[in-house]
Amino acid sequence: MSNITERDYKNALKDGFDFDDFKSVDQKRAIECIMTGEKNILISLATQAGKSLCYQLISSFQRDGIILVIAPSISLITNQIAYLTEMRIPATSITSVAPLSNREEKIKEFYDYKNVPYKFLFITPEMLIRGSYKVRDLIEFLLEENQISHIAVDEAHMIVDYNNNFRDSFKELGQVRKKYSEIPWIALTTASNVILNKIARILCMIRPQIIRGPSTRKNIFYDVMQSRNESFVDFKSIIKDMIELNEEEEFFTTRKVYASGIIYCKTNHNADHIAHNLCENGITSESFYGAKRDVNDIQKRWKEGQFPVLVATEESFGLGIKRNPLQFVLHMSMPKNLRAFYQQSGRIDVENGYSRIYVNKFYNGDVSPEMLAFINIKDCRHKHIAEYFGDEILENCGNKCDNCVKNQ
Ligand SMILES: Nc1ncnc2c1ncn2[C@@H]1O[C@H](COP(=O)(O)OP(=O)(O)OP(=O)(O)O)[C@@H](O)[C@H]1O
């Protein structure tokens, strides 16, 4: 597949995904590397760099063959399938949320067809490694029948993050890779070379091709706001700079069109309190956490742009949930580490995005050393993140973080 021309790529991007070109030189390099048929590939690109396209585009160049995508969360899988379906690319999943009868029907469907009518099959590592014997038999069957052309591991840093705790199914992916070493494996993430090497070791990849792009997100303004007041918190003043990113008066009315954003906080009670307070100040917002009965509806309405601000607990609002456009992210609670902060603020997908951490006195001892360092640095915050991910180029952003603006 290596003799694909520029024109072929352009056609595939346009016909399959309605894109005019690659998003960046690094996305192009990653895709070209995959299309050479290379067996072990590690890809590290920034959030929103378009990592998914790296494996999605394979489907435009092959008639047969399923791309098996191992992804860590159901919301990520649901999102991916919805997107591929919208692009008219047949994709399905086998997950624990589907009723058993549904899952069995899906499995039967795979056995019944000579050539399965799907281009993508999504699965969690748990389902692949510890799922029912019927699921594991099916994957084994597809692999042995050469029906699976590629295996992609999304959010591959989790292989390392979860190496020693309850998600150790990730760790066992190496055994599957070893057994089916003829199939190209592609692991995707944002990570330093140290982490990439650990991923390679756990996946038993020998001399993998590594495609790295910079991790910096210069379209996002980072700042840290320290609380001045011990007890009274004026939420509107904390998000003022952000909601006004998009402020404009509608013709003949005085209604303001506020920017869209996510506010992360610690507890359900905090989420309710902040959302209520913002509504009282004329900024329509809703709280979002697992225990709420109508979470799916809230998420749907927010994604459709029916209201601008979602106030969510960190656990409830994770990987895979996206809204376009997303203009700001505010952390009212401390992210658990710098990767979580980078990932959560990285949902921003506009040219002039805004990410703020509000630091209050309640944090005291429960802040990770990584976050403490990030909050307290006096130097460029973008440079600090680039260093964390082991980027080659480390330079000050100039005017895209509070410290650089102060130091000007
Ligand atoms: N070649 C392209 N041209 C224009 N837009 C693109 C291109 N490739 C991807 N995108 C868009 O970029 C956005 C981010 O893509 P994607 O979700 O794959 O990013 P990601 O690297 O997986 O990010 P994250 O790590 O934040 O999940 C999506 O809206 C996607 O449609």
mmCIF file of C-alpha atoms in Angstrom, residues 20 40 70 77 81 83 104 133 158 173-174 183 206 224 227 235 261 264 312 316 327 346 355 373 404:
data_model
loop_
_atom_site.group_PDB
_atom_site.id
_atom_site.type_symbol
_atom_site.label_atom_id
_atom_site.label_comp_id
_atom_site.label_asym_id
_atom_site.label_seq_id
_atom_site.Cartn_x
_atom_site.Cartn_y
_atom_site.Cartn_z
ATOM 1 C CA ASP A 20 -9.342 19.147 2.208
ATOM 2 C CA ASN A 40 4.782 -1.600 15.180
ATOM 3 C CA ILE A 70 -9.005 -1.100 21.500
ATOM 4 C CA ILE A 77 -16.305 4.141 21.609
ATOM 5 C CA ILE A 81 -19.032 4.932 16.144
ATOM 6 C CA TYR A 83 -18.797 9.815 13.866
ATOM 7 C CA GLU A 104 -24.696 -12.607 21.084
ATOM 8 C CA TYR A 133 -15.268 -16.892 26.144
ATOM 9 C CA MET A 158 -3.257 4.120 29.881
ATOM 10 C CA LEU A 173 -2.341 -6.750 25.448
ATOM 11 C CA GLY A 174 1.342 -7.561 24.941
ATOM 12 C CA ILE A 183 -0.701 -7.832 12.168
ATOM 13 C CA ILE A 206 10.472 -4.530 18.966
ATOM 14 C CA VAL A 224 -4.093 30.175 37.108
ATOM 15 C CA SER A 227 -8.593 32.921 45.318
ATOM 16 C CA PHE A 235 -18.394 32.307 40.103
ATOM 17 C CA GLY A 261 -17.403 25.742 28.135
ATOM 18 C CA TYR A 264 -14.916 20.934 36.348
ATOM 19 C CA ALA A 312 -19.347 18.545 35.600
ATOM 20 C CA SER A 316 -18.474 11.906 35.144
ATOM 21 C CA GLN A 327 -14.178 27.729 23.914
ATOM 22 C CA GLY A 346 -7.372 19.980 25.461
ATOM 23 C CA SER A 355 -8.223 27.415 30.146
ATOM 24 C CA ALA A 373 4.638 22.706 40.276
ATOM 25 C CA CYS A 404 4.257 35.293 29.779
#
